[in-house]
Amino acid sequence: MLDWTELEAQCLSCQRCALADARHHVVFGVGVRDAEVMLIGEGPGENEDLQGQPFVGRGGQLLDEMLELIDLSREKNVYIANIVKCRPPHNRDPLNTEQDACIDYLRNQVALIRPRIIVCLGRIAAMRLIKPDFKITREHGLWFEKSGVSMMAMFHPAAILRDPSRRPDTFMDLKSLQAKIREVCTHTYQVMRNQELSWGGYIFGPAKPTHINTYTHKKSGTEYSAPLLHSFLEIQNRQYTAIPDF
Ligand code: URA
């Protein structure tokens, strides 16, 4: 297993398959390297190839909006990567041979990150990471446990853009992901708890966080613990559910 520096260097100069010939950039991955949640797509498209970052086109914008609904972001608390790191021509599905040539990079990324949750974005990632006969229309949103990692697939953002009738299902899948994060993750929502703290501070006056799961109301000195913070969060989330048009 390589460390991040070696892995990235090796990946950026990779010649293991023919996709290397036409690429502008290797799209290694982006996000927080101690994330508990990893999102895995199939492979870079045109914009990603030009910019060297995963999910930066229209689909990427939609993905960011979807993640924001449940307080996730590539800057804050998730890591995003692909099955293959170079763009397949004309955005065709990556061939099995290309996936096989590339998959060790992803394995190494998963080994370094040790996520609690892996979300496959689309059929190709789900077939590779969850099971070869995965049926995205029937099995999106279902949880699979593999080696202690909770895995699920959602529709690929590009598929949602093509067919907006997939949005309600995707919204339910995001809610299920949010619930799973609360169940199995320890720090994914910590950053958000700081937001909750300032949100609580907004309602109750200036707040001083003591430690990450508590909040001290400055005037009364009352300490609120995580469940109350979570009820703040529920109110926040209800606000979000009023805007399902991601
Ligand atoms: N589609 C993917 O699967 N991955 C990307 O990075 C961009 C589009």
Coordinates of C-alpha atoms and ligand atoms in Angstrom, one line a residue:
M1 CA 0.0 0.0 0.0
L2 CA 1.4 3.4 -1.0
D3 CA 1.0 6.6 1.0
W4 CA -0.9 9.5 -0.5
T5 CA 2.2 11.2 -2.0
E6 CA 3.5 8.0 -3.7
L7 CA 0.0 6.9 -4.8
E8 CA -0.9 10.3 -6.4
A9 CA 2.5 10.5 -8.1
Q10 CA 2.2 7.0 -9.5
C11 CA -1.4 7.6 -10.6
L12 CA -0.6 10.9 -12.3
S13 CA 2.1 9.2 -14.5
C14 CA 0.1 6.0 -15.1
Q15 CA 0.4 4.2 -18.5
R16 CA -1.4 1.0 -17.5
C17 CA -4.1 1.2 -20.2
A18 CA -4.8 3.0 -23.5
L19 CA -6.9 5.7 -21.8
A20 CA -3.6 7.3 -20.9
D21 CA -3.0 8.2 -24.6
A22 CA -5.8 10.7 -25.0
R23 CA -6.1 12.2 -21.6
H24 CA -5.4 15.8 -20.7
H25 CA -5.4 15.1 -16.9
V26 CA -5.5 12.1 -14.7
V27 CA -8.5 12.6 -12.3
F28 CA -7.1 11.3 -9.1
G29 CA -9.8 12.3 -6.6
V30 CA -10.8 15.2 -4.4
G31 CA -12.0 15.8 -0.9
V32 CA -11.1 15.2 2.7
R33 CA -8.6 12.4 3.3
D34 CA -10.0 11.3 6.6
A35 CA -13.6 11.3 5.3
E36 CA -15.9 8.6 6.6
V37 CA -18.0 8.8 3.4
M38 CA -16.6 8.1 0.0
L39 CA -18.5 8.7 -3.2
I40 CA -17.4 6.8 -6.3
G41 CA -18.3 7.5 -9.9
E42 CA -17.4 5.6 -13.0
G43 CA -14.8 7.8 -14.7
P44 CA -14.1 11.4 -15.8
G45 CA -16.0 13.1 -18.5
E46 CA -14.8 16.0 -20.7
N47 CA -14.8 18.7 -18.1
E48 CA -13.2 16.5 -15.5
D49 CA -10.5 15.5 -18.0
L50 CA -9.8 19.2 -18.8
Q51 CA -9.7 20.3 -15.2
G52 CA -8.3 17.2 -13.4
Q53 CA -11.1 17.1 -10.8
P54 CA -13.9 14.7 -10.5
F55 CA -17.5 15.8 -11.0
V56 CA -17.0 19.4 -12.1
G57 CA -19.4 19.5 -15.1
R58 CA -23.2 20.0 -14.9
G59 CA -23.5 16.6 -13.2
G60 CA -20.9 17.7 -10.7
Q61 CA -22.8 20.8 -9.9
L62 CA -25.9 18.7 -9.3
L63 CA -23.9 16.3 -7.2
D64 CA -22.7 19.2 -5.0
E65 CA -26.2 20.5 -4.6
M66 CA -27.4 17.0 -3.6
L67 CA -24.7 16.7 -1.1
E68 CA -25.4 20.1 0.4
L69 CA -28.9 19.0 1.1
I70 CA -27.5 16.6 3.8
D71 CA -24.6 18.8 4.9
L72 CA -21.9 17.0 2.9
S73 CA -19.3 18.6 0.7
R74 CA -16.0 17.8 -0.9
E75 CA -14.4 20.6 1.1
K76 CA -15.7 19.5 4.4
N77 CA -16.5 15.8 4.9
V78 CA -16.5 13.5 1.9
Y79 CA -13.9 12.1 -0.6
I80 CA -14.9 11.7 -4.3
A81 CA -13.1 9.4 -6.7
N82 CA -13.8 7.3 -9.7
I83 CA -13.4 3.7 -10.8
V84 CA -11.1 4.8 -13.7
K85 CA -9.0 7.9 -13.4
C86 CA -8.8 8.8 -17.1
R87 CA -11.6 9.7 -19.5
P88 CA -13.0 7.0 -21.7
P89 CA -13.4 8.3 -25.3
H90 CA -16.8 9.9 -25.9
N91 CA -17.8 9.1 -22.3
R92 CA -18.4 5.5 -23.1
D93 CA -18.6 3.1 -20.1
P94 CA -15.1 2.1 -19.0
L95 CA -14.1 -1.4 -20.3
N96 CA -13.5 -4.2 -17.8
T97 CA -9.9 -4.2 -18.9
E98 CA -9.6 -0.5 -18.1
Q99 CA -11.3 -0.9 -14.8
D100 CA -9.0 -3.8 -13.9
A101 CA -5.9 -1.8 -14.8
C102 CA -7.1 1.1 -12.6
I103 CA -8.8 -0.5 -9.7
D104 CA -5.7 -0.8 -7.5
Y105 CA -5.5 3.0 -7.2
L106 CA -9.1 3.1 -5.8
R107 CA -8.3 0.1 -3.5
N108 CA -5.3 2.0 -2.2
Q109 CA -7.4 5.2 -1.8
V110 CA -10.0 3.2 0.2
A111 CA -7.3 1.6 2.3
L112 CA -5.9 5.0 3.2
I113 CA -9.2 6.6 3.9
R114 CA -10.9 3.6 5.6
P115 CA -14.5 5.0 5.0
R116 CA -17.5 3.8 7.0
I117 CA -19.7 4.4 4.0
I118 CA -19.2 4.0 0.3
V119 CA -21.8 5.5 -2.1
C120 CA -21.6 4.3 -5.7
L121 CA -22.7 6.9 -8.2
G122 CA -24.4 5.0 -10.9
R123 CA -24.6 1.5 -12.2
I124 CA -21.0 1.0 -13.3
A125 CA -19.5 1.8 -9.9
A126 CA -22.2 -0.3 -8.2
M127 CA -21.5 -3.3 -10.5
R128 CA -17.8 -3.0 -9.7
L129 CA -18.0 -2.3 -6.0
I130 CA -21.2 -3.9 -4.7
K131 CA -22.0 -6.8 -7.0
P132 CA -21.7 -7.5 -10.8
D133 CA -25.4 -8.0 -11.4
F134 CA -26.4 -4.8 -9.6
K135 CA -29.6 -3.3 -11.0
I136 CA -29.7 0.4 -10.4
T137 CA -33.4 0.9 -10.9
R138 CA -34.3 -1.8 -8.5
E139 CA -31.5 -1.6 -6.0
H140 CA -30.6 2.1 -5.6
G141 CA -30.9 3.2 -2.0
L142 CA -30.5 -0.3 -0.6
W143 CA -27.7 -0.9 1.9
F144 CA -25.1 -3.7 1.5
E145 CA -22.5 -4.5 4.2
K146 CA -19.1 -5.5 2.9
S147 CA -16.2 -5.9 5.3
G148 CA -17.7 -3.6 7.8
V149 CA -18.3 -0.9 5.2
S150 CA -21.9 0.2 4.5
M151 CA -22.4 0.5 0.7
M152 CA -25.2 1.8 -1.4
A153 CA -25.8 3.2 -4.9
M154 CA -27.6 6.2 -6.1
F155 CA -28.5 7.2 -9.6
H156 CA -25.6 8.9 -11.4
P157 CA -26.0 12.7 -11.5
A158 CA -25.9 12.6 -15.3
A159 CA -28.7 10.0 -15.3
I160 CA -30.8 12.4 -13.0
L161 CA -30.2 15.3 -15.4
R162 CA -31.3 13.1 -18.3
D163 CA -34.4 11.9 -16.4
P164 CA -35.6 14.3 -13.7
S165 CA -38.3 11.8 -12.6
R166 CA -35.4 10.1 -10.7
R167 CA -35.2 13.1 -8.4
P168 CA -37.7 12.0 -5.7
D169 CA -36.1 8.6 -5.4
T170 CA -32.7 10.3 -5.2
F171 CA -34.0 12.5 -2.4
M172 CA -35.1 9.5 -0.4
D173 CA -31.7 7.9 -1.0
L174 CA -30.0 11.0 0.3
K175 CA -32.2 10.9 3.4
S176 CA -31.2 7.3 3.9
L177 CA -27.5 8.2 3.5
Q178 CA -28.0 10.9 6.1
A179 CA -29.6 8.4 8.5
K180 CA -26.8 5.9 7.9
I181 CA -24.2 8.6 8.6
R182 CA -25.8 9.4 11.9
E183 CA -25.8 5.6 12.7
V184 CA -22.3 4.7 11.8
C185 CA -20.1 7.8 11.5
T186 CA -18.4 9.6 14.3
H187 CA -17.1 12.8 12.9
T188 CA -18.8 13.5 9.5
Y189 CA -21.3 15.8 11.0
Q190 CA -19.0 17.3 13.6
V191 CA -18.3 20.2 11.2
M192 CA -22.0 20.5 10.9
R193 CA -22.4 20.5 14.6
N194 CA -20.3 23.6 14.7
Q195 CA -22.8 25.1 12.3
E196 CA -25.6 23.9 14.6
L197 CA -23.7 25.6 17.5
S198 CA -23.7 28.9 15.7
W199 CA -27.3 28.3 14.6
G200 CA -28.2 27.6 18.3
G201 CA -26.2 30.7 19.1
Y202 CA -28.3 32.7 16.7
I203 CA -31.5 31.6 18.5
F204 CA -30.3 31.7 22.1
G205 CA -27.7 34.4 22.0
P206 CA -23.9 34.0 21.9
A207 CA -22.9 30.4 22.4
K208 CA -19.6 28.9 23.5
P209 CA -19.0 25.3 22.3
T210 CA -17.4 23.2 25.1
H211 CA -16.6 20.1 23.3
I212 CA -17.9 18.9 20.0
N213 CA -21.2 17.3 21.2
T214 CA -22.2 20.0 23.6
Y215 CA -23.2 23.5 23.5
T216 CA -23.2 25.9 26.5
H217 CA -25.8 28.7 26.5
K218 CA -23.8 31.7 27.6
K219 CA -26.4 33.5 29.6
S220 CA -27.8 30.6 31.6
G221 CA -24.7 28.4 31.5
T222 CA -27.0 25.5 30.5
E223 CA -25.2 22.7 28.7
Y224 CA -27.1 21.2 25.8
S225 CA -26.0 17.8 24.5
A226 CA -26.1 16.1 21.2
P227 CA -29.8 15.0 21.1
L228 CA -31.0 18.6 21.4
L229 CA -28.5 19.7 18.8
H230 CA -29.9 17.0 16.6
S231 CA -33.4 18.4 17.1
F232 CA -32.0 21.7 15.9
L233 CA -30.7 19.8 13.0
E234 CA -34.1 18.3 12.3
I235 CA -35.6 21.7 12.0
Q236 CA -32.8 22.7 9.7
N237 CA -33.6 19.6 7.6
R238 CA -37.2 20.3 7.4
Q239 CA -36.2 23.6 5.8
Y240 CA -34.2 21.6 3.4
T241 CA -37.1 19.2 2.6
A242 CA -39.0 22.3 1.4
I243 CA -36.5 22.6 -1.5
P244 CA -36.4 19.3 -3.1
D245 CA -35.6 20.6 -6.6
F246 CA -31.9 19.7 -6.7
Ligands
URA1 N1 -19.0 11.1 -14.1 C1 -18.3 10.3 -13.3 O1 -18.7 9.1 -13.1 N2 -17.2 10.8 -12.7 C2 -16.8 12.0 -12.9 O2 -15.8 12.4 -12.3 C3 -17.6 12.8 -13.7 C4 -18.6 12.3 -14.4

